Amino acid sequence: MTLRTRNKLIAPKLTREMVEQLSAAKNEPSWLLNARLTAWELYDTLNMPSLQSEAWRRTDYTTIRWEQAGRVVYGTSAGIEAIPAENLAPLIGDAQGGLIAAVDGKIVHSELSDALKAQGVIFCDFETAVCQHEELLRKHLMTTAVHPNEDKFAAMHAAFWTHGVFLYVPRGTVIELPLHSVFYNTTSGLSLGHVLVVLEEGAQVTYLHEYLSAEAPEHMAYIGMTELILGERANLRFVSLQDWARNANDIRHERARVAAGAQLDWIIGTMGGRFVKQFAEIELDGEGAFGRMSGLFFADGHQFFDHDTQQNHNAPHTTSDLLFKGALKDQARTVWQGMIKVLPHAQKTDGFQANRNLVLSPEARADSIPGLEIEANDVRCTHAATVGKLEDEPIFYLMSRGMTRQDAERLIVAGFFDPIMQRIPFEEVRARLTAHIEEKLERVAQPV
Amino acid sequence: MTAVLEIRNLHVSIDGKPILKGVNLTIRQGEIHALMGRNGSGKSTLAYALMGHPAYTVDEGQIIFDGQDVLEMEPDQRSRAGLFLAFQYPVAVPGVTLANFLRAAINARRKEANPEDKGISIQDFRRLLLGKMQMLKIDPSFAGRYLNDGFSGGEKKRAEILQLATLEPKIAILDETDSGLDIDALRVVAEGVNKLIGPNLGVLVITHYEQFLNYIKPQFVHVMYDGRIVEEGGFELAEKIQQEGYDWVAEKYAAA
Ligand SMILES: Nc1ncnc2c1ncn2[C@@H]1O[C@H](COP(=O)(O)OP(=O)(O)OP(=O)(O)O)[C@@H](O)[C@H]1O
Ligand SMILES: [Mg+2]
């Protein structure tokens, strides 16, 4: 690497002392401090990712202003009242299964229904987990799904994570009421959140996680991780919705491990932020494992979204199904790059991936890069990628029934997203998203 | 007051190619007209031009409806004013259910009548829709299907008539609604159309077949040839065409 590019790829100025201070402020046991310090060493030695690497060649993170976004934020004076009420309401009916909320890197609310507690379910923040469920946390945190050495951002996260949610569902436990957590930010600076879900054999749960923030004048960066660990025959429906304000940069490593016979239904919604790079990967580790990933995104203004997905078939008779649908307008840019990998012994696997983009203005651009790496010979893997515009004929058809052009376009865009929307099992959340999509359609782009 | 659709000396081109070359036709609410003519003679072009399809350029002539200059209106305004076109080739709109679509169409009309309108209630809409579906023998499950997406040819045509029944226009153009229907479906659709026909609905039926006209009983039959209406008459004209085809028309009107 030349000196010039090295200089361009500036990393935020984070020190070992900062790790020690954060760990001390959280009163962490020594194993955790040591884990952070090990990660810090890694952070210190790793280069920032090269912009020539496959993961980053379309995605220029050097626009992130680390002088604003590089200061670790661990709590402010803001509390739960900062979060819009609609994002805290029970997901189904009036009963709350469990709700955890973090504001500016600190947990401000944590509840779990008595019924679920009685079933042995753990749904708590990381600080509580460190005190009360140390063994479990230590066993699963960044050991199985995502590791600190993925890249410099992962190492940064492992050294400096500020907040996390730990969901643990014991063997055979089926949870009816959905669980819900919200990470909210009110300021600029660096926020490092973590979602860790562990389902033991045969456990079943539906879980919604949301990322939100208030508009702040300076850059915010969320450097996050999500780990989903499914035991044999476990069943997880995980809905993850992101709606950061326009000053937010979001770089996230997310990975699910799916054991034999387990089923993962993973829905990803991306609406907000200025810059998003999200690695989302499914590892189908055991025979008969099933993983579905559905993505919905809408980029407007100068938003940049990059979804980087992998479906890894590591065992025979595994099935993966991926569909990402995105709309773009104004000068927005999106990238979806997806890879299906099949290991040599993973015979009789079935992998599918599709990315559909609807480009609503001539200056917006969507890149769609599907990929297959198949080492087994008895598999069925297919992919599809399209980038299209709104078509005249459906618009004319709808207008011929009395709808204004605007209403016709709105209906067609809503229809475009409908197949993914139907996979979100909460009516209120769907309504919120639909309203948001309409708002984006009508929104007049602001200059940067 | 009876609404009148008046087409005067209409010239329409597509991509600079003249298709309609001076069409004159007047349809009043309550009247039933049939338009026949060879493939490619310009029947659908007339229908699309009436509805304001952007690919069809009106080069000359006028369309007046209910005293308004239709050519100044967008397709949605034409629809809300009371014009309806049952498409020869209905368009699929994936992701939009038939029910959601019809509700949006009804609400667009209500909003035009009263800008404060909050839209039809779910119960009222359901009742309305189920009633009309029953009349046209359409399975209620169609309400939840994506509009024309994967519908069979006959299902699409039925769905067009369902829209006609729901939106209650003043003048409707049915562009080959009968083609692609099996014998039973043809009867159901024709009976459905007949129920809608009355003093408040004027119809222009574009068809190739006498069979449909036997049900609908048009008072006026027009024959189009090379972008013009060249023959006009009563039901007997349709019978003549059914028996003799169009060769005589071609011979009579072939450009000298
Ligand atoms: N979008 C278009 N682009 C180019 N030419 C067109 C287009 N639409 C129609 N035409 C041409 O205009 C002429 C009239 O077509 P039109 O569809 O109006 O015929 P029609 O009378 O409805 O025929 P049919 O009985 O087969 O439905 C035809 O020659 C056709 O090829
Ligand atoms: Mg035609």
XYZ file of C-alpha atoms and ligand atoms in Angstrom:
736
model
C 0.000 0.000 0.000
C 1.366 3.386 -0.911
C 1.830 6.089 1.627
C -0.778 8.202 -0.073
C -3.598 5.678 0.210
C -2.576 4.771 3.723
C -2.958 8.390 4.703
C -6.355 8.602 3.099
C -7.715 5.621 4.988
C -7.652 7.332 8.339
C -8.880 5.401 11.338
C -10.545 7.104 14.283
C -8.067 7.964 17.008
C -8.854 5.444 19.704
C -6.444 4.469 22.452
C -5.845 1.617 24.851
C -6.591 4.003 27.722
C -10.040 4.563 26.302
C -10.668 0.816 26.389
C -9.595 0.694 30.016
C -11.735 3.690 30.926
C -14.828 2.246 29.252
C -14.349 -1.130 30.894
C -13.816 0.484 34.277
C -16.892 2.648 33.886
C -18.853 -0.545 33.239
C -17.226 -2.312 36.180
C -16.307 -5.250 34.005
C -14.628 -8.441 35.186
C -11.082 -9.037 34.059
C -11.930 -11.620 31.356
C -13.987 -8.987 29.609
C -11.382 -6.268 29.977
C -8.803 -8.684 28.623
C -11.029 -9.579 25.700
C -11.395 -5.889 24.917
C -7.645 -5.302 25.191
C -6.896 -8.230 22.905
C -9.328 -6.750 20.413
C -7.652 -3.393 20.839
C -4.293 -4.885 19.899
C -5.961 -6.253 16.803
C -7.532 -2.897 16.059
C -4.201 -1.215 16.445
C -2.398 -3.578 14.076
C -5.056 -3.939 11.380
C -5.168 -1.511 8.479
C -8.369 0.169 7.501
C -9.925 -1.947 4.722
C -8.512 -1.256 1.298
C -10.856 0.473 -1.091
C -9.596 -1.958 -3.720
C -10.893 -4.970 -1.796
C -14.012 -6.686 -3.098
C -16.083 -5.676 -0.095
C -15.196 -1.998 -0.289
C -14.418 -1.160 -3.894
C -17.866 0.352 -4.471
C -18.237 1.685 -0.992
C -16.119 4.620 0.015
C -16.148 4.882 3.799
C -13.570 7.682 3.730
C -16.449 10.168 3.586
C -17.105 9.425 7.245
C -15.902 12.339 9.334
C -14.198 10.530 12.175
C -13.255 13.806 13.843
C -17.003 14.023 14.565
C -17.958 10.363 14.593
C -14.880 8.918 16.307
C -15.571 9.855 19.926
C -17.093 6.969 21.892
C -20.492 7.877 23.330
C -21.476 5.984 26.444
C -24.553 7.630 27.862
C -25.835 11.207 27.743
C -28.498 13.036 29.700
C -31.127 11.761 27.243
C -33.414 9.004 28.491
C -36.190 6.828 27.160
C -38.399 9.872 26.548
C -36.141 10.668 23.581
C -37.522 7.628 21.719
C -40.783 8.134 19.788
C -43.643 6.382 21.593
C -44.657 4.410 18.501
C -41.302 2.662 18.533
C -41.900 1.463 22.079
C -45.493 0.294 21.787
C -46.281 -3.405 22.188
C -45.969 -5.180 18.860
C -49.094 -7.293 19.096
C -52.111 -6.331 21.172
C -51.424 -4.646 24.511
C -49.137 -7.149 26.116
C -45.413 -6.552 26.097
C -43.343 -9.702 25.826
C -40.133 -7.857 26.438
C -38.666 -4.476 25.600
C -35.133 -3.171 25.905
C -34.148 0.341 24.920
C -30.738 1.957 24.736
C -30.138 5.664 24.248
C -26.703 6.956 23.295
C -25.036 3.678 24.174
C -26.664 3.196 27.580
C -29.606 1.018 28.490
C -32.541 3.150 29.644
C -35.255 0.522 29.829
C -35.430 -3.213 30.210
C -38.473 -5.349 30.813
C -39.442 -8.945 30.309
C -42.826 -10.407 31.116
C -43.030 -12.675 34.165
C -44.368 -15.467 32.010
C -41.241 -15.439 29.872
C -38.981 -15.179 32.900
C -40.713 -18.223 34.288
C -39.947 -20.079 31.047
C -36.269 -19.393 31.669
C -35.934 -16.823 28.911
C -33.151 -14.302 29.285
C -33.668 -10.940 27.638
C -31.390 -8.334 29.101
C -28.654 -5.844 28.359
C -25.011 -6.901 28.320
C -24.140 -5.281 31.637
C -26.838 -7.296 33.357
C -25.776 -10.384 31.450
C -22.179 -9.918 32.628
C -23.395 -9.953 36.242
C -26.130 -12.553 36.050
C -25.371 -14.810 33.092
C -21.635 -14.519 32.813
C -20.985 -18.052 31.596
C -23.577 -17.937 28.873
C -22.472 -14.562 27.618
C -18.838 -15.482 27.692
C -19.551 -18.659 25.811
C -21.336 -16.980 22.941
C -20.117 -13.397 22.667
C -17.992 -13.029 19.511
C -16.884 -16.657 19.729
C -19.232 -18.444 17.363
C -20.922 -16.152 14.869
C -18.911 -12.961 14.407
C -15.263 -12.695 15.450
C -13.251 -9.593 16.308
C -10.785 -10.304 13.516
C -13.228 -9.907 10.603
C -11.780 -6.494 9.830
C -10.736 -3.330 11.596
C -14.346 -2.300 12.248
C -15.093 -5.630 13.903
C -11.991 -5.223 16.051
C -13.060 -1.686 16.915
C -16.428 -3.010 17.972
C -14.943 -5.813 20.039
C -12.680 -3.371 21.874
C -15.168 -0.559 22.380
C -18.707 -1.954 22.318
C -20.915 0.278 24.394
C -24.213 -1.565 24.633
C -25.798 -4.853 23.785
C -28.902 -6.966 24.047
C -28.690 -10.618 24.983
C -31.596 -12.896 24.150
C -31.368 -16.474 25.300
C -34.167 -18.990 24.836
C -33.728 -22.328 26.583
C -34.176 -25.695 24.998
C -37.628 -26.448 23.640
C -39.069 -23.140 24.771
C -41.631 -21.618 22.452
C -42.325 -17.919 22.946
C -45.617 -16.553 21.695
C -45.217 -12.847 22.392
C -42.575 -11.122 20.298
C -39.563 -9.434 21.846
C -38.503 -5.939 20.933
C -35.443 -3.768 21.351
C -34.505 -0.283 20.217
C -31.126 1.403 19.907
C -31.555 5.138 19.791
C -29.016 7.930 19.448
C -29.385 11.641 20.018
C -25.862 12.885 19.377
C -22.938 12.629 17.025
C -20.035 10.393 17.976
C -19.319 6.680 17.986
C -21.937 4.161 19.032
C -21.139 0.465 19.184
C -24.131 -1.762 19.787
C -24.457 -5.501 19.776
C -27.345 -7.915 19.404
C -26.709 -11.471 20.535
C -29.426 -14.077 20.142
C -28.975 -17.649 21.295
C -31.695 -20.219 20.740
C -31.135 -23.620 22.204
C -32.425 -26.764 20.563
C -36.067 -26.493 19.515
C -36.534 -22.951 20.861
C -38.812 -20.580 18.965
C -39.118 -16.817 19.057
C -39.922 -13.703 17.035
C -37.789 -10.671 17.718
C -37.823 -7.109 16.358
C -34.820 -4.855 16.689
C -34.834 -1.204 15.622
C -32.105 1.364 15.025
C -33.148 4.993 15.216
C -31.641 8.381 15.860
C -32.403 12.064 16.088
C -30.896 14.336 13.495
C -27.660 15.875 14.772
C -25.489 18.386 12.949
C -22.342 16.255 13.002
C -21.601 12.709 11.894
C -22.531 9.731 13.999
C -21.092 6.271 13.389
C -22.656 3.033 14.481
C -20.151 0.208 14.424
C -22.247 -2.787 15.266
C -22.538 -6.518 15.422
C -25.420 -8.939 15.308
C -25.021 -12.600 16.191
C -27.824 -15.085 15.751
C -27.096 -18.584 16.985
C -29.717 -21.218 16.336
C -29.481 -24.649 17.911
C -30.892 -27.739 16.266
C -34.490 -27.375 15.121
C -34.682 -23.887 16.618
C -36.872 -21.353 14.882
C -36.055 -17.648 14.816
C -37.857 -14.871 13.063
C -35.669 -11.795 13.328
C -36.815 -8.436 11.998
C -34.190 -5.717 11.992
C -35.212 -2.228 10.939
C -32.859 0.686 10.539
C -34.016 4.260 10.327
C -31.098 6.416 11.368
C -31.097 10.165 10.808
C -29.155 11.471 7.834
C -25.964 12.158 9.787
C -25.474 8.499 10.638
C -22.907 6.087 9.229
C -23.601 2.442 9.891
C -21.057 -0.341 9.479
C -22.326 -3.632 10.730
C -21.226 -7.259 10.820
C -24.136 -9.649 11.159
C -24.051 -13.388 10.993
C -26.407 -16.222 11.775
C -25.373 -19.794 12.511
C -28.109 -22.277 11.785
C -27.795 -25.824 13.109
C -29.441 -28.960 11.735
C -33.164 -28.664 11.137
C -33.276 -25.085 12.389
C -35.145 -22.342 10.572
C -34.180 -18.716 10.295
C -36.456 -16.072 8.848
C -34.469 -12.840 8.772
C -35.991 -9.585 7.577
C -33.859 -6.502 7.105
C -35.218 -3.001 6.537
C -32.911 -0.127 5.644
C -34.350 3.358 5.403
C -32.055 5.806 7.143
C -28.497 6.957 7.520
C -26.118 8.659 5.116
C -23.773 5.703 4.665
C -24.561 2.065 5.317
C -22.356 -0.995 4.914
C -24.023 -4.073 6.242
C -22.503 -7.531 6.083
C -25.270 -10.063 6.635
C -24.432 -13.721 6.427
C -26.178 -16.991 7.009
C -24.179 -20.105 7.835
C -26.235 -23.231 7.267
C -24.207 -25.581 9.412
C -26.388 -28.624 9.873
C -28.412 -30.930 7.653
C -31.814 -29.589 6.813
C -31.020 -26.077 8.014
C -33.115 -23.368 6.363
C -32.321 -19.689 6.111
C -34.383 -17.001 4.482
C -33.196 -13.412 4.237
C -35.527 -10.691 3.031
C -34.366 -7.142 2.550
C -36.263 -3.957 1.882
C -34.555 -0.626 1.355
C -35.389 2.815 0.037
C -32.611 5.324 -0.525
C -33.291 8.953 -1.349
C -31.368 12.216 -1.338
C -27.669 11.360 -1.128
C -28.059 8.180 0.869
C -25.637 5.328 0.211
C -26.556 1.760 1.171
C -24.432 -1.334 0.669
C -25.854 -4.703 1.631
C -23.257 -7.431 1.424
C -24.834 -10.829 1.917
C -23.666 -14.406 2.054
C -25.531 -17.676 2.097
C -23.094 -20.360 3.087
C -24.182 -23.938 2.655
C -21.871 -25.888 4.931
C -23.924 -29.068 5.168
C -26.012 -31.272 2.874
C -29.741 -30.715 2.367
C -29.652 -27.067 3.329
C -31.870 -24.393 1.837
C -31.360 -20.671 1.545
C -33.636 -18.094 0.026
C -32.723 -14.445 -0.325
C -34.730 -11.570 -1.743
C -33.657 -7.931 -1.492
C -35.949 -5.290 -2.920
C -34.871 -1.693 -3.065
C -36.136 1.614 -4.370
C -33.932 4.615 -5.084
C -34.529 8.202 -5.966
C -32.718 11.543 -6.227
C -28.944 10.983 -6.212
C -29.085 7.936 -3.990
C -26.766 4.989 -4.576
C -27.149 1.421 -3.487
C -25.089 -1.698 -3.760
C -26.231 -5.205 -3.167
C -23.630 -7.882 -3.485
C -24.565 -11.389 -2.601
C -22.746 -14.676 -2.612
C -23.995 -18.211 -2.340
C -21.246 -20.595 -1.279
C -21.648 -24.346 -1.257
C -18.974 -26.521 0.338
C -17.916 -29.745 -1.453
C -19.859 -32.076 0.821
C -22.981 -29.906 0.979
C -24.891 -31.945 -1.587
C -28.608 -31.604 -2.292
C -28.612 -27.984 -1.302
C -30.959 -25.422 -2.695
C -29.836 -21.805 -2.807
C -31.672 -18.871 -4.271
C -30.912 -15.176 -4.348
C -32.624 -12.274 -6.054
C -32.192 -8.544 -5.948
C -34.775 -6.235 -7.501
C -34.225 -2.533 -7.754
C -36.667 0.174 -8.692
C -34.860 3.317 -9.779
C -37.180 6.302 -9.576
C -34.910 9.030 -10.859
C -32.271 9.235 -13.568
C -29.523 10.297 -11.194
C -29.947 7.395 -8.772
C -27.875 4.290 -9.318
C -28.206 0.722 -8.123
C -25.445 -1.848 -8.444
C -26.433 -5.458 -8.145
C -23.752 -8.110 -7.980
C -24.883 -11.679 -7.472
C -22.356 -14.456 -7.060
C -22.119 -18.215 -6.803
C -19.255 -20.327 -5.529
C -20.344 -23.919 -5.807
C -18.008 -26.739 -4.889
C -20.595 -29.516 -4.689
C -22.025 -31.111 -7.826
C -25.544 -32.070 -6.832
C -27.074 -28.718 -5.941
C -29.603 -26.268 -7.241
C -28.531 -22.660 -7.039
C -30.079 -19.788 -8.930
C -29.868 -16.052 -8.838
C -31.530 -13.071 -10.412
C -30.839 -9.374 -10.369
C -32.804 -6.577 -11.989
C -32.624 -2.811 -12.084
C -35.762 -1.231 -13.507
C -37.750 1.950 -13.691
C -41.409 2.685 -13.063
C -43.206 1.484 -16.155
C -45.659 3.616 -18.099
C -48.290 0.951 -18.716
C -49.224 0.191 -15.085
C -49.275 3.914 -14.327
C -51.608 4.557 -17.234
C -53.752 1.615 -16.217
C -54.165 2.886 -12.669
C -54.720 6.469 -13.828
C -57.406 5.237 -16.204
C -59.256 4.161 -13.052
C -59.186 7.649 -11.613
C -56.040 7.681 -9.514
C -53.721 10.646 -9.807
C -50.265 9.969 -11.166
C -48.885 10.404 -7.656
C -51.331 7.894 -6.193
C -50.633 5.473 -9.008
C -46.888 5.663 -8.402
C -47.384 5.298 -4.676
C -49.487 2.198 -5.174
C -46.982 0.653 -7.561
C -44.066 1.303 -5.204
C -46.061 -0.111 -2.288
C -46.793 -3.134 -4.467
C -43.117 -3.508 -5.255
C -42.347 -3.834 -1.552
C -45.429 -5.830 -0.641
C -43.931 -9.320 -0.876
C -41.290 -8.365 1.714
C -43.703 -6.313 3.777
C -45.936 -9.360 4.164
C -43.069 -11.126 5.898
C -43.116 -8.617 8.755
C -45.589 -10.081 11.215
C -46.573 -6.810 12.943
C -49.353 -4.716 11.450
C -48.351 -1.493 13.192
C -44.768 -1.863 12.068
C -45.893 -2.468 8.495
C -48.074 0.633 8.652
C -45.141 2.671 9.952
C -42.905 1.432 7.161
C -45.539 2.062 4.514
C -46.028 5.608 5.747
C -42.289 6.084 5.708
C -42.018 4.859 2.138
C -44.747 7.289 1.080
C -42.993 10.099 2.880
C -39.766 9.284 1.054
C -41.581 9.253 -2.266
C -42.898 12.744 -1.662
C -39.775 14.093 -0.081
C -37.942 16.785 -1.985
C -34.214 16.176 -1.864
C -32.210 18.520 0.317
C -28.774 19.651 -0.796
C -25.987 18.018 1.203
C -79.002 15.328 -17.784
C -77.708 12.836 -20.295
C -73.949 12.912 -20.766
C -72.702 12.821 -24.343
C -69.348 11.692 -25.695
C -68.649 13.337 -29.005
C -65.683 12.423 -31.143
C -65.136 14.789 -34.051
C -62.740 14.234 -36.926
C -60.218 12.507 -34.677
C -56.744 11.947 -36.097
C -54.332 9.937 -33.965
C -50.776 8.816 -34.632
C -48.279 6.556 -32.900
C -44.608 7.378 -33.244
C -45.501 9.695 -36.106
C -47.452 7.004 -37.939
C -51.078 8.029 -38.596
C -53.523 5.392 -37.334
C -56.855 7.170 -36.939
C -57.705 9.315 -39.928
C -60.812 11.252 -39.023
C -63.160 9.369 -36.710
C -66.602 10.752 -35.974
C -68.741 9.089 -33.325
C -71.280 10.217 -30.771
C -72.332 8.091 -27.796
C -74.972 9.116 -25.289
C -75.524 7.749 -21.813
C -78.006 4.907 -22.152
C -77.007 3.983 -25.720
C -75.305 0.781 -26.760
C -72.906 0.917 -29.676
C -70.778 -1.756 -31.264
C -67.533 -1.118 -33.081
C -66.248 -3.777 -35.437
C -63.410 -3.904 -37.891
C -60.461 -5.905 -39.050
C -57.400 -6.512 -36.921
C -55.274 -3.426 -37.006
C -58.018 -1.132 -38.285
C -57.608 1.172 -35.267
C -60.305 0.181 -32.773
C -58.028 -0.095 -29.752
C -56.258 3.052 -30.853
C -59.554 4.877 -30.584
C -60.131 3.389 -27.132
C -56.671 4.346 -25.847
C -56.871 7.814 -27.352
C -60.204 8.350 -25.615
C -58.604 7.409 -22.296
C -55.504 9.538 -22.891
C -52.747 6.958 -23.284
C -49.491 8.948 -23.564
C -48.203 6.961 -26.576
C -51.149 8.052 -28.724
C -50.848 11.549 -30.156
C -53.962 13.385 -31.207
C -53.020 15.373 -34.294
C -56.398 16.765 -35.156
C -59.997 16.745 -34.038
C -61.899 16.993 -30.804
C -63.296 14.837 -28.043
C -66.023 16.456 -26.012
C -67.563 14.701 -23.014
C -70.293 16.160 -20.893
C -69.403 19.571 -22.296
C -65.709 19.229 -21.329
C -62.728 19.154 -23.652
C -61.395 15.673 -22.996
C -58.122 16.310 -24.814
C -57.197 18.810 -22.118
C -57.644 16.198 -19.391
C -55.241 13.654 -17.893
C -56.326 9.993 -17.918
C -57.304 10.134 -14.246
C -59.466 13.204 -14.821
C -61.173 11.489 -17.731
C -61.900 8.518 -15.510
C -63.281 10.612 -12.707
C -65.400 12.521 -15.224
C -67.106 9.216 -16.064
C -65.177 7.542 -18.890
C -64.121 3.928 -18.541
C -62.070 1.590 -20.684
C -62.107 -2.171 -20.214
C -58.703 -3.017 -21.662
C -58.186 -5.526 -24.435
C -54.964 -6.446 -22.622
C -55.330 -5.615 -18.912
C -52.055 -4.703 -17.216
C -50.599 -6.652 -14.294
C -49.691 -4.637 -11.220
C -47.691 -6.995 -8.993
C -47.907 -6.432 -5.277
C -51.184 -4.514 -5.447
C -54.199 -6.588 -4.523
C -57.395 -6.268 -6.502
C -59.120 -5.072 -3.327
C -56.536 -2.416 -2.487
C -56.552 -1.211 -6.044
C -60.343 -0.920 -6.232
C -60.462 0.841 -2.908
C -57.906 3.362 -4.087
C -59.910 3.884 -7.273
C -63.154 4.409 -5.360
C -61.476 6.769 -2.938
C -60.013 8.807 -5.786
C -63.583 9.421 -7.008
C -64.891 10.242 -3.549
C -62.063 12.666 -2.996
C -62.884 14.413 -6.258
C -66.503 14.803 -5.130
C -65.487 15.930 -1.648
C -61.865 16.855 -0.854
C -62.559 16.260 2.855
C -63.678 12.688 2.260
C -61.910 10.142 4.442
C -62.457 7.249 2.047
C -64.907 4.380 1.995
C -65.060 2.356 5.210
C -63.680 -1.159 5.168
C -67.105 -2.651 5.870
C -68.869 -0.685 3.143
C -66.145 -1.535 0.702
C -66.233 -5.216 1.535
C -70.003 -5.339 1.107
C -69.819 -3.506 -2.204
C -67.028 -5.645 -3.552
C -68.505 -8.972 -2.481
C -71.845 -8.037 -4.046
C -70.273 -7.195 -7.382
C -68.070 -10.280 -7.304
C -71.083 -12.438 -6.715
C -72.869 -10.864 -9.649
C -69.929 -11.680 -11.923
C -69.355 -15.096 -10.347
C -65.841 -14.158 -9.312
C -64.424 -16.101 -6.398
C -64.049 -13.793 -3.360
C -60.442 -14.947 -2.957
C -59.602 -12.855 -6.017
C -59.880 -9.743 -3.863
C -56.608 -10.716 -2.209
C -54.749 -11.554 -5.394
C -52.339 -9.196 -7.048
C -54.071 -7.279 -9.817
C -54.036 -9.199 -13.108
C -50.834 -10.856 -11.968
C -51.052 -14.451 -13.146
C -54.770 -14.072 -13.907
C -55.896 -16.222 -16.810
C -57.133 -14.407 -19.905
C -60.745 -14.898 -18.901
C -60.114 -13.880 -15.295
C -58.571 -10.638 -16.475
C -61.618 -9.843 -18.569
C -63.933 -10.565 -15.667
C -61.840 -8.365 -13.434
C -62.238 -5.548 -15.969
C -66.007 -5.857 -15.776
C -65.762 -5.985 -11.987
C -64.046 -2.613 -12.163
C -66.712 -1.319 -14.502
C -69.382 -2.460 -12.071
C -67.630 -0.896 -9.108
C -66.677 2.442 -10.614
C -70.045 3.169 -12.270
C -68.924 5.313 -15.210
C -71.209 7.164 -17.597
C -69.622 5.875 -20.783
C -67.707 2.586 -20.987
C -65.635 1.228 -23.828
C -65.298 -2.543 -23.740
C -62.351 -3.470 -25.916
C -62.780 -7.119 -26.867
C -63.975 -8.040 -23.413
C -65.534 -11.135 -24.982
C -62.377 -12.563 -26.500
C -60.672 -15.196 -24.417
C -63.825 -16.048 -22.480
C -65.232 -19.559 -22.501
C -68.906 -19.981 -23.308
C -70.075 -19.914 -19.704
C -67.867 -16.997 -18.801
C -69.123 -15.131 -21.854
C -72.678 -15.501 -20.622
C -71.802 -14.448 -17.084
C -69.932 -11.382 -18.294
C -72.635 -10.467 -20.807
C -75.325 -10.829 -18.157
C -73.220 -8.716 -15.830
C -72.855 -6.012 -18.442
C -76.556 -6.183 -19.166
C -77.347 -5.563 -15.519
C -75.191 -2.452 -15.614
C -76.708 -1.188 -18.827
C -79.454 1.338 -18.309
C -80.179 5.022 -18.671
C -76.992 5.915 -16.778
C -74.521 3.938 -18.835
C -73.553 4.328 -22.455
C -71.427 1.533 -23.925
C -69.128 1.127 -26.888
C -68.494 -2.576 -27.377
C -65.505 -3.434 -29.537
C -65.795 -7.017 -30.695
C -65.192 -9.442 -33.507
C -68.103 -11.711 -32.646
C -71.818 -11.525 -33.109
C -72.304 -13.844 -30.162
C -71.501 -11.200 -27.578
C -73.677 -8.708 -29.440
C -76.575 -11.155 -29.272
C -76.489 -10.759 -25.521
C -75.787 -7.032 -25.413
C -78.129 -5.982 -28.247
C -76.488 -2.842 -29.587
C -78.701 -0.216 -31.173
C -75.872 1.077 -33.339
C -73.153 -0.818 -35.169
C -70.097 0.917 -36.634
C -67.443 -0.564 -38.860
C -63.923 0.779 -38.860
C -61.649 0.503 -41.836
C -58.152 1.949 -42.010
C -58.671 4.461 -39.216
C -62.125 5.672 -40.215
C -65.666 4.626 -39.410
C -66.963 3.740 -42.856
C -70.231 1.880 -42.309
C -72.951 2.444 -39.772
C -76.190 0.653 -39.169
C -78.225 -1.449 -36.796
C -77.782 -5.012 -35.612
C -78.140 -6.325 -39.173
C -74.743 -4.818 -39.998
C -73.143 -7.040 -37.372
C -74.920 -10.049 -38.854
C -73.723 -9.184 -42.314
C -70.141 -9.010 -41.102
C -70.493 -12.265 -39.265
C -71.614 -13.913 -42.482
C -69.550 -12.134 -45.080
C -66.476 -10.878 -43.277
C -64.817 -7.613 -44.222
C -63.797 -8.158 -47.819
C -66.693 -6.135 -49.121
C -65.759 -3.296 -46.808
C -62.195 -3.417 -48.041
C -63.292 -3.410 -51.654
C -65.657 -0.557 -51.133
C -63.274 1.684 -49.244
C -59.810 0.684 -50.393
C -57.930 3.869 -51.144
C -58.151 4.577 -54.820
N -47.800 1.087 -29.617
C -47.837 0.958 -30.954
N -46.711 1.142 -31.685
C -46.736 1.010 -33.027
N -47.820 0.700 -33.731
C -48.952 0.498 -33.055
C -49.023 0.603 -31.633
N -50.284 0.367 -31.249
C -50.975 0.111 -32.387
N -50.189 0.195 -33.462
C -50.603 -0.049 -34.844
O -51.763 0.688 -35.076
C -52.648 -0.049 -35.879
C -54.000 -0.119 -35.199
O -53.880 -0.936 -34.054
P -55.106 -1.184 -33.064
O -54.553 -1.868 -31.871
O -55.815 0.078 -32.826
O -55.982 -2.177 -33.924
P -57.325 -2.925 -33.554
O -58.342 -2.473 -34.506
O -57.636 -2.752 -32.121
O -56.946 -4.428 -33.866
P -57.362 -5.815 -33.125
O -58.679 -6.179 -33.668
O -56.315 -6.772 -33.571
O -57.349 -5.575 -31.671
C -52.006 -1.392 -36.111
O -51.380 -1.365 -37.381
C -50.975 -1.484 -35.041
O -49.870 -2.256 -35.440
Mg -57.650 -3.992 -30.517
